[in-house]
Every structure is written in structure tokens, then in C-alpha cells.
Short mmCIF file of C-alpha atoms in Angstrom, two decimals:
data_model
loop_
_atom_site.label_atom_id
_atom_site.label_comp_id
_atom_site.label_asym_id
_atom_site.label_seq_id
_atom_site.Cartn_x
_atom_site.Cartn_y
_atom_site.Cartn_z
CA MET A 1 -22.16 40.89 -5.02
CA ASN A 2 -20.49 42.49 -2.28
CA ILE A 3 -18.13 40.20 -0.55
CA ASN A 4 -17.45 40.74 3.17
CA PHE A 5 -14.16 38.46 3.44
CA GLU A 6 -14.35 38.74 7.45
CA LEU A 7 -17.54 36.87 7.27
CA TYR A 8 -16.11 34.21 5.35
CA LYS A 9 -12.92 34.38 8.09
CA VAL A 10 -15.30 34.03 10.88
CA PHE A 11 -17.02 30.81 8.64
CA TYR A 12 -13.62 28.79 7.90
CA TYR A 13 -12.72 28.98 11.76
CA VAL A 14 -16.09 27.84 12.87
CA ALA A 15 -15.98 25.23 10.21
CA LYS A 16 -12.50 24.00 10.99
CA HIS A 17 -13.01 23.44 14.30
CA LEU A 18 -16.73 22.62 14.38
CA SER A 19 -17.00 25.04 17.50
CA PHE A 20 -18.26 28.89 17.67
CA SER A 21 -16.11 29.03 20.86
CA GLU A 22 -12.78 27.65 19.74
CA ALA A 23 -13.23 30.05 16.28
CA ALA A 24 -13.87 32.85 18.67
CA SER A 25 -10.50 32.46 20.46
CA ASP A 26 -8.95 32.02 17.35
CA LEU A 27 -10.22 35.32 15.87
CA TYR A 28 -9.93 37.03 19.09
CA ILE A 29 -13.36 38.03 19.04
CA SER A 30 -16.44 37.07 21.37
CA GLN A 31 -18.68 34.23 20.78
CA SER A 32 -21.81 36.60 20.12
CA ALA A 33 -19.81 38.36 17.23
CA VAL A 34 -18.99 34.86 16.00
CA SER A 35 -22.77 34.17 15.84
CA GLN A 36 -23.74 37.38 14.51
CA ALA A 37 -21.30 37.07 11.79
CA VAL A 38 -22.57 33.24 10.60
CA LYS A 39 -26.05 34.68 10.63
CA GLN A 40 -25.47 37.67 8.20
CA LEU A 41 -23.41 35.07 6.11
CA GLU A 42 -26.48 32.76 6.07
CA ASN A 43 -28.58 35.82 5.33
CA SER A 44 -26.38 36.54 2.56
CA LEU A 45 -26.20 33.01 0.91
CA GLY A 46 -30.09 32.32 1.71
CA CYS A 47 -28.97 28.86 3.51
CA ARG A 48 -28.04 27.43 6.72
CA LEU A 49 -24.51 26.61 6.86
CA PHE A 50 -24.30 24.98 10.15
CA VAL A 51 -26.44 22.92 11.99
CA ARG A 52 -26.11 23.89 15.81
CA THR A 53 -27.38 21.72 19.00
CA THR A 54 -26.40 21.84 22.82
CA LYS A 55 -23.88 19.18 22.46
CA GLN A 56 -22.18 19.74 18.59
CA VAL A 57 -21.81 21.75 15.68
CA SER A 58 -21.93 20.13 12.17
CA LEU A 59 -21.85 21.96 8.77
CA THR A 60 -25.14 21.22 6.53
CA GLN A 61 -24.87 20.12 3.01
CA GLU A 62 -24.31 23.87 1.43
CA GLY A 63 -21.72 24.60 4.47
CA GLU A 64 -20.05 21.62 3.26
CA ARG A 65 -19.36 22.24 -0.14
CA LEU A 66 -18.35 26.26 0.93
CA PHE A 67 -15.83 25.08 3.19
CA SER A 68 -14.16 22.84 0.46
CA HIS A 69 -13.63 25.99 -1.83
CA ILE A 70 -13.16 28.38 1.38
CA GLU A 71 -10.35 26.25 2.95
CA GLN A 72 -8.50 26.01 -0.65
CA ALA A 73 -8.70 29.97 -0.72
CA PHE A 74 -7.61 30.36 2.76
CA HIS A 75 -4.45 28.02 1.91
CA ILE A 76 -3.53 29.97 -1.02
CA ILE A 77 -3.80 33.30 0.57
CA LYS A 78 -1.25 31.87 3.37
CA THR A 79 0.94 30.67 0.43
CA GLY A 80 0.81 34.16 -1.13
CA GLU A 81 1.71 35.67 2.61
CA ARG A 82 4.72 33.69 2.68
CA ALA A 83 5.97 33.93 -0.87
CA VAL A 84 5.95 37.85 -0.27
CA ARG A 85 8.03 37.54 3.03
CA GLN A 86 10.93 35.29 1.30
CA ILE A 87 11.05 37.24 -2.24
CA ARG A 88 14.18 39.05 -1.18
CA SER A 89 15.87 36.49 0.63
CA LEU A 90 15.82 32.89 1.67
CA GLN A 91 16.87 33.72 5.15
CA GLU A 92 13.75 32.51 6.78
CA GLY A 93 10.19 30.55 5.31
CA GLU A 94 9.43 26.90 5.14
CA ILE A 95 8.75 24.14 2.29
CA LYS A 96 5.68 22.05 2.96
CA ILE A 97 6.16 18.35 1.54
CA GLY A 98 3.82 15.86 1.77
CA ALA A 99 5.47 12.22 0.70
CA SER A 100 5.05 8.48 1.58
CA ASP A 101 7.31 6.95 4.36
CA THR A 102 8.86 4.75 1.50
CA ILE A 103 9.85 7.94 -0.58
CA CYS A 104 11.25 9.69 1.99
CA LYS A 105 13.33 7.30 3.37
CA TYR A 106 14.75 5.58 0.03
CA TYR A 107 14.88 8.60 -1.99
CA PHE A 108 14.41 11.75 -0.48
CA LEU A 109 16.78 11.66 2.81
CA PRO A 110 20.18 12.97 0.62
CA TYR A 111 18.11 15.92 -0.78
CA PHE A 112 16.38 17.00 2.55
CA ARG A 113 19.95 17.06 3.93
CA GLN A 114 21.81 18.85 0.79
CA PHE A 115 19.13 21.59 1.30
CA ILE A 116 19.42 22.07 4.61
CA GLN A 117 22.92 22.46 4.08
CA SER A 118 22.29 25.13 1.37
CA TYR A 119 19.70 27.20 3.06
CA PRO A 120 19.94 26.56 6.88
CA HIS A 121 17.38 29.05 7.79
CA ILE A 122 14.36 27.25 5.64
CA LYS A 123 12.30 24.82 7.75
CA LEU A 124 11.21 21.46 6.03
CA LYS A 125 7.93 20.65 6.96
CA ILE A 126 7.08 16.93 5.98
CA THR A 127 3.91 15.60 6.29
CA ASN A 128 3.81 11.53 6.02
CA ARG A 129 0.82 10.05 4.31
CA PRO A 130 0.05 7.49 1.82
CA SER A 131 0.48 8.77 -1.94
CA PRO A 132 -3.26 9.58 -2.34
CA VAL A 133 -3.85 11.30 0.58
CA CYS A 134 -0.69 13.61 -0.20
CA LEU A 135 -2.57 14.43 -3.40
CA GLU A 136 -5.52 15.47 -1.61
CA LEU A 137 -3.42 17.82 0.73
CA LEU A 138 -1.65 19.19 -2.28
CA LYS A 139 -4.86 19.66 -4.01
CA LYS A 140 -6.10 21.76 -1.20
CA GLY A 141 -3.09 23.52 -1.05
CA ALA A 142 -1.93 22.24 2.55
CA VAL A 143 1.59 21.27 1.00
CA ASP A 144 3.57 23.02 -1.58
CA LEU A 145 4.98 19.92 -3.05
CA ALA A 146 4.04 16.17 -2.91
CA ALA A 147 6.75 12.96 -3.86
CA VAL A 148 4.22 10.23 -4.44
CA ASN A 149 3.87 7.25 -6.00
CA LEU A 150 2.40 8.30 -9.69
CA PRO A 151 -1.43 6.77 -10.18
CA ALA A 152 -2.26 5.97 -13.63
CA SER A 153 -3.73 9.37 -14.02
CA LEU A 154 -3.33 12.63 -12.37
CA ALA A 155 -5.85 15.43 -12.05
CA GLU A 156 -5.26 18.15 -14.67
CA ASP A 157 -4.74 20.78 -11.91
CA PHE A 158 -1.15 18.74 -11.17
CA THR A 159 2.39 18.94 -12.94
CA VAL A 160 4.96 16.41 -12.90
CA HIS A 161 8.14 17.93 -12.32
CA ARG A 162 10.32 14.74 -12.15
CA ARG A 163 9.50 11.10 -12.86
CA THR A 164 11.64 8.32 -11.65
CA THR A 165 11.31 4.38 -12.59
CA ILE A 166 10.17 1.86 -9.97
CA ARG A 167 10.53 -1.55 -10.58
CA ASP A 168 8.25 -4.00 -8.54
CA VAL A 169 9.50 -7.60 -7.57
CA PHE A 170 8.06 -10.54 -5.68
CA ILE A 171 10.28 -11.50 -2.54
CA ALA A 172 10.54 -14.36 -0.59
CA GLY A 173 12.56 -15.57 2.92
CA PRO A 174 14.48 -18.80 3.52
CA ALA A 175 11.35 -20.45 4.62
CA PHE A 176 10.42 -20.53 0.96
CA ALA A 177 13.79 -21.65 -0.28
CA GLN A 178 12.23 -24.12 -2.45
CA LEU A 179 11.13 -21.81 -4.81
CA ARG A 180 14.28 -20.09 -5.51
CA GLY A 181 15.46 -20.42 -8.93
CA GLN A 182 12.16 -21.38 -10.21
CA THR A 183 10.27 -19.84 -12.88
CA LEU A 184 6.75 -18.67 -11.43
CA SER A 185 3.51 -17.69 -12.74
CA LEU A 186 0.99 -15.49 -11.07
CA ALA A 187 -1.49 -18.29 -10.57
CA ASP A 188 1.70 -20.15 -8.75
CA LEU A 189 2.13 -17.25 -6.28
CA ALA A 190 -1.41 -17.70 -5.38
CA ARG A 191 -0.95 -21.00 -3.86
CA TYR A 192 1.30 -19.38 -1.29
CA PRO A 193 0.45 -16.98 1.66
CA VAL A 194 1.34 -13.26 0.33
CA LEU A 195 1.74 -10.24 2.38
CA MET A 196 0.59 -7.00 0.85
CA LEU A 197 0.58 -2.97 1.48
CA GLU A 198 -3.26 -1.70 2.47
CA LYS A 199 -5.97 -0.93 -0.45
CA ASN A 200 -5.47 3.02 0.32
CA THR A 201 -2.09 2.81 -1.35
CA VAL A 202 -1.13 3.22 -5.21
CA THR A 203 1.14 0.04 -4.83
CA ARG A 204 -2.07 -1.71 -3.68
CA HIS A 205 -4.14 -0.21 -6.48
CA PHE A 206 -1.09 -1.44 -9.17
CA PHE A 207 -0.80 -4.87 -7.50
CA ASP A 208 -4.54 -5.49 -7.94
CA ALA A 209 -4.78 -4.21 -11.41
CA LEU A 210 -1.79 -6.48 -12.34
CA LEU A 211 -3.72 -9.65 -10.95
CA GLU A 212 -7.10 -8.69 -12.49
CA ALA A 213 -5.00 -8.29 -16.03
CA SER A 214 -3.96 -11.72 -15.45
CA GLY A 215 -7.18 -13.10 -14.53
CA VAL A 216 -5.50 -13.91 -11.23
CA SER A 217 -6.86 -13.72 -7.76
CA ILE A 218 -5.08 -13.36 -4.66
CA ILE A 219 -6.40 -12.69 -1.10
CA PRO A 220 -3.59 -11.09 0.85
CA GLU A 221 -2.68 -13.09 3.77
CA VAL A 222 -1.77 -9.82 5.44
CA GLU A 223 -2.50 -6.36 4.83
CA LEU A 224 0.12 -3.69 6.39
CA GLY A 225 0.72 0.03 6.11
CA SER A 226 4.37 -0.21 6.42
CA VAL A 227 7.07 -1.48 3.43
CA ASP A 228 9.32 -1.83 6.12
CA LEU A 229 7.19 -4.33 7.93
CA LEU A 230 6.46 -5.86 4.92
CA ILE A 231 10.04 -6.82 4.51
CA GLU A 232 10.50 -7.72 8.05
CA LEU A 233 7.99 -10.19 7.99
CA THR A 234 9.06 -11.57 4.67
CA LYS A 235 12.07 -12.43 6.45
CA ILE A 236 10.94 -14.57 9.42
CA GLY A 237 8.74 -16.41 6.73
CA LEU A 238 5.13 -15.02 6.98
CA GLY A 239 4.85 -14.68 3.07
CA LEU A 240 5.81 -13.77 -0.24
CA SER A 241 5.66 -9.77 -0.83
CA PHE A 242 5.33 -7.27 -3.79
CA VAL A 243 7.48 -4.50 -3.31
CA ALA A 244 9.76 -2.04 -5.32
CA GLU A 245 13.11 -3.62 -5.84
CA ASP A 246 15.14 -0.33 -4.30
CA TYR A 247 13.34 -0.80 -1.19
CA ALA A 248 14.18 -4.55 -0.50
CA ALA A 249 18.01 -3.84 -1.90
CA THR A 250 19.78 -4.42 1.22
CA GLU A 251 17.96 -7.28 2.51
CA VAL A 252 18.88 -8.88 -0.90
CA GLU A 253 22.44 -8.36 -0.77
CA ARG A 254 22.26 -9.45 2.38
CA GLY A 255 20.58 -13.06 1.74
CA GLU A 256 18.08 -12.32 3.97
CA ILE A 257 15.40 -12.79 1.25
CA PHE A 258 15.75 -13.11 -2.39
CA VAL A 259 14.10 -11.89 -5.68
CA LEU A 260 11.34 -14.78 -7.04
CA ASP A 261 11.65 -15.14 -10.79
CA VAL A 262 8.02 -14.43 -12.06
CA ALA A 263 7.19 -14.98 -15.88
CA ALA A 264 4.63 -12.64 -16.18
CA PRO A 265 6.12 -9.18 -17.15
CA ILE A 266 5.41 -6.62 -14.43
CA PRO A 267 5.25 -3.12 -15.90
CA TYR A 268 7.45 -0.29 -14.54
CA ARG A 269 5.78 2.26 -12.43
CA TYR A 270 6.54 5.61 -11.28
CA TRP A 271 7.07 8.09 -8.16
CA GLY A 272 7.47 11.46 -9.09
CA VAL A 273 7.23 15.32 -7.39
CA VAL A 274 4.23 16.97 -8.02
CA SER A 275 2.92 20.41 -7.76
CA ASN A 276 -0.40 22.20 -7.94
CA ARG A 277 -0.29 24.70 -10.90
CA ASN A 278 -3.34 26.28 -9.75
CA ILE A 279 -0.79 27.53 -6.35
CA PRO A 280 2.12 29.92 -6.83
CA LEU A 281 4.92 28.07 -5.34
CA PRO A 282 7.10 29.88 -2.93
CA LEU A 283 10.48 30.83 -3.55
CA ALA A 284 11.92 28.13 -1.23
CA ALA A 285 9.81 25.45 -2.83
CA GLN A 286 10.99 26.42 -6.20
CA LYS A 287 14.64 26.34 -5.03
CA PHE A 288 13.90 23.02 -3.48
CA LEU A 289 12.25 21.62 -6.94
CA GLU A 290 15.14 23.06 -9.16
CA MET A 291 17.67 21.29 -6.50
CA LEU A 292 15.85 18.02 -7.26
CA VAL A 293 15.16 18.52 -11.39
CA GLU A 294 18.77 19.60 -11.76
CA THR A 295 20.32 16.44 -10.46
CA LYS A 296 21.92 14.28 -12.93
CA SER A 297 20.98 11.09 -11.41
CA GLN A 298 17.24 9.78 -11.85
CA SER A 299 17.16 8.45 -8.54
CA ALA A 300 18.76 9.21 -5.20
CA PRO A 301 21.09 6.80 -3.74
CA ARG A 302 19.75 4.26 -1.40
CA THR A 303 19.74 5.51 2.11
CA ARG A 304 20.07 2.51 4.13
CA ASN A 305 23.80 1.98 3.73
CA SER A 306 24.27 6.00 3.33
CA PRO A 307 25.03 7.87 6.74
CA GLN A 308 22.24 10.25 7.19
#
């Protein structure tokens, strides 16, 4: 099969924007040329790729499937171009990292600072998303590395370069002072309002699995997308929360909240730095990864009390 890569390039931009006119603008060609290229590709593949009406453009089922592969291929090509430009020196380039807000704040800030000091001409592009979304971005090649809360299992395409322990705890504010010093079961906790992260997070999946394994049902009083806000609401007495111990350490030290004594053992979980083994890492990303792996400490200093 003779593949005309220009046709796939046109297809990529139309599918990306769902617009023939925007694709034409990006490619510096006429809209008519875009339409002809799409028609030629459809004839070659023997199927329609787009449904086009006067108001909108949408992908067919075949178009969706093709775009999922072509999008990854384009990211791989762009990664290759960056690798070639940077192979001789680290005087330019960028690292694309996907990371959750909490991992950036509580673990990565010292490493970002150290890397920028060592390689001031390298740009750090940080995409803050929940861990599952970061892994999807990594799978597509949209980021070079993902710093994520590790799920129970990872796809074979991923390599974990560094794994760090997370210890989760239940916390409470002064409004629940009567619980201080008590040994509580998970069933005991179900009698109180519980604040929790949203369901699209690894932490929430872990929390739900912990309850299921113990035969306990807890319906969160409030669901949030931010650990920091979770801690703040705990401080003012809206409920109990389930968070990583490191994230609440400063408030615990200040006496603003306290850690509950829970009888049920809570398994450790991990966060890690992950790459896609099918996509070559740019040189700058390799250097950043080497810096992380070579660090003797298994976790960066907490950043709330550290000047940044």
C-alpha cells in the first residue's frame, strides 16, 4: 500500500479542529484543497471519515478510530523532531510533564527549581490533571513524563522509573475533638460526615476499594477536586477527610487538625514517575529523569514550609 502522508496530515488537522476552514488555515492551503485531500483519503480507505453538515463537522466511527492512531503518530513525530534538535546540546528545548496538583506542590517543586538552575534554557511545560488523565496523555505522547499516583496496575506500555511510598490517614478538625485518642473502626467513621476527592482520582479509587474490602459503606458528604480545599474544609469542621499524610503534615504540626487513630490497617500506596516505553524520551526529559532517579532521598522535602 502506497501511503501518502500528506493526506494523513490533512486528516489530522481536520479531525483535531473538526473544521475544514481551520485545518486549511493551519496548513496554509485552500479549503478546497483540504476537501479534496480528505475525499482522496476516504476513497483510498473505502469509507467515510467525516460527517459534514452546514453547521458542523464530526468524525464517523472509522474516523474516530483512525484519529486515535494518527494523533499518537503525530506526537511521536514531534517528539522525534525535538530529540534531533536537542541532541547536540541542552541550550534549547522543553520537557512536557503531566502531574497532579498535589504531586507538583508537595514533591516536585524542589526538583523543578534544581533543573531550571542547571538547565536555564530548557522550558518546563507542566500539565496539571488528575493522575488517570495524565496517564492518558502519556499514552498518546502528549507528555514526555507523568508524575502520578500509581493505580493498582499499569499498561504494559508504561515504565515506572521511580516509586515513592504514600501513607494515607484520616484527619479531623477541632469540631471533632471528642475523637482524639479514640481507636476507631471504619464502621465508626461511617457515622460522621466524610469529605472525599472526586471519583476520577486514584486516591478515590483506593479509598473506595479500602471500604469495599472492609465491607463498609461511606457516602461522602462533599466531593472535591482539590486536596488543599479538602484540608481547609476539614479545619473548619465540615467533616473527616482521607488524605496522604504528607499533604496534611503542616496543619497537623500547627494543631489545626489531627490524625485519627484507625484500627483497620491502611495499605501503603505509591506515586511514581512514568514514561511510555514506545516513545523515545527527548534528551532534556532524560536529564530530568536522571536527576530524579539519582536523588538519594525517596521523597522530596515537603514544600509548604520551604521557600520556593
